[in-house]
């Protein structure tokens, strides 16, 4: 039985071994293959007979064999019962596959090792997939590290934004460029760091990125932490959500290009200056190549010589064609010297296209590029007239005498060492000397000592044969007179100076005007410094450059705390008003002055002040605008006084309405009492009576509410209102008074009247005042017409028209004066307060009246846009 049982067990084992779904191998202790099932043969691509000829080392990859051997040794030594590992095996053609093996050791009853049983599972596909995943992870990590290194070490600064523009991330270089740490930027809106003028550009660009998902490049100014601005060139791109396709983040790469912008602007300025100097210079300016052909000419050249730039380009013209034959050798010699690198100056005559001869004072300057002469610049001044003048002066002494003796300027001749040889008669008129008293003296002996030193320091007449200078000359009476003198050196044919001609003009009046201008400037400085109103001076960039003492005293900030701040960063401006300030700054930059603009400013201790702001431009002597002065007048006390006056008038109106309102309330109360008595008598139909009583009570509440609103102090608060609804709430308060006086109130409202922005309480006060006045103006009764019409797209018109006694012309002119009234018990404040309320609503009021015919009050109010 035992033998049969063993045989049965062996049969079952070999069946399980042979038909197992995984590879099964029996391996001898020395590593040779004893038996292999069909699955493992399929995995390795070998038949069982081929496998029996191999051992484990033949099949195992060398890198995995030592570990496998160590595990088998541990099984033999009893250190473990089994082991599992992944290793590489060789297939028949040398191909490598990955397998997972599980190995156990079979022992006999005596505990001696017999053989190994190995379970083999092919995991090649899984291993390849795992390796691909690991490789992708490795590449992703490398890419992320590389990206982070680029971002954190890049000279450009990189930011990431939410779709709404707030910062999500800021690279460390932001601190190097802007001075902000990333923590100071994250969570804030991007436009907070932009120059106010660049905000619209950024908003437009932001919208474009969200809508089109395209790369965007823009140049804007960013505010640094110290308050200054830098120019940046930014490239923006959007990161889309893979599922929704919507923008998830916006990545912005920015570069500081401030220096580039400065250089570009300097280059543009220099180019413009050079072009302006070249094109519009009154002298002929041109350039030539080394052959003498013109390569560029200015406008004066075109006008005088008769050739256009286009003609020069199409058919190059040589300078030799303009020279007269007598001067050709001279012109050629000087051109050749300039082409060799030596600047030249000479006189020559040229022929224009029309055949006219013109004498020029010519300067030739070599054009150097990389230390090589590539051409010649030429500057030619037309001296035909000057030469003719000097020739005439030399040839005709009589003409010279006539000019010198009748000229209002002083004309003198002097020797090269400064000794006066001639002085015109004008010296008597201007300086008090006879010409003989001046002749033979050194001219500078009559000058103010300080001007002699300046003359020497400036090297007058040492660099040119003609020059102009100013100096003070001593009058015969001892005082000094300011002169502007033009001096010219006269040379002989050998180029030697033979005399100096000078023409001096009295400029004392001009100097006096300059001093007056300086005095006016000093007065302006004094006006600013000593003004009781705070004054702020802004430059063209909107930067505070000065404040006066009143500013420091009123607001509490010192000059060092204010100077250098942009107007939008001034601490006395409430945060919610900064958009208004930006708008007003744009207005004054458009040369639009601001007068009487009412707003709020705060002191250093947090107290708000109501101020009236006015601005005016600051200009240089030449009229160019240098900035703006802002005057901030504190009108807090004035506004409080106005409010008290308005409140007083409101209480007065409320008192005058009391009698009429009492009558209005008595009528519904009488009705209520009557119905209460009927209900007590037992009448069954009570619901109808209760409805009527409730209606009457609501009427009483409405009248009392309007009275309380009128009498109770209210916080001034503007909101959109329909003027027709406001009038509908006011007229019931005056119905009783109107009925008592036999007056009928008629309303004429146009359809589609737009709303206005107003303080409802104050405007009701105005309407009550004018309706009450109209009733009182008609003691015998009549009609009051209230009209509301649209004046234009910006204003509505409200009219109160009565048929009363009218207002005499001499009284009409004094309407609005406090305490001036024709009423026996009037104060004269009603119209003044009403007028002030309308003006505070940016409206206007006009009164038209004719005695015994009636009065019209016309009010214009702006529409709420």
Tab-separated table of N, CA and C in Angstrom, residues 80 119 233 326 479 490 517 590 678 769 774 825:
chain	number	residue	atom	x	y	z
A	80	UNK	N	17.019	29.673	4.545
A	80	UNK	CA	15.682	30.077	4.086
A	80	UNK	C	15.024	28.867	3.466
A	119	UNK	N	9.717	27.732	-10.168
A	119	UNK	CA	8.533	28.215	-10.894
A	119	UNK	C	8.960	29.466	-11.683
A	233	UNK	N	10.418	94.217	-21.285
A	233	UNK	CA	9.871	93.564	-22.474
A	233	UNK	C	9.391	92.189	-22.048
A	326	UNK	N	38.476	129.925	-62.059
A	326	UNK	CA	39.543	130.612	-61.332
A	326	UNK	C	39.812	129.977	-59.977
A	479	UNK	N	28.141	155.012	-13.755
A	479	UNK	CA	27.387	153.763	-13.721
A	479	UNK	C	27.728	152.920	-14.966
A	490	UNK	N	39.366	141.875	-39.097
A	490	UNK	CA	39.576	142.179	-40.510
A	490	UNK	C	41.026	141.860	-40.852
A	517	UNK	N	11.994	139.425	-14.835
A	517	UNK	CA	11.556	138.040	-14.938
A	517	UNK	C	12.044	137.234	-13.746
A	590	UNK	N	-3.004	117.082	-20.496
A	590	UNK	CA	-3.559	117.528	-21.765
A	590	UNK	C	-3.743	119.048	-21.769
A	678	UNK	N	-69.145	103.589	14.113
A	678	UNK	CA	-70.078	102.734	13.379
A	678	UNK	C	-69.866	101.278	13.749
A	769	UNK	N	-39.248	124.386	-1.084
A	769	UNK	CA	-39.011	125.817	-0.922
A	769	UNK	C	-39.607	126.603	-2.094
A	774	UNK	N	-44.011	129.886	-4.434
A	774	UNK	CA	-44.980	130.143	-5.502
A	774	UNK	C	-46.393	130.291	-4.942
A	825	UNK	N	-41.612	138.030	7.561
A	825	UNK	CA	-40.937	137.167	8.521
A	825	UNK	C	-39.885	136.286	7.860
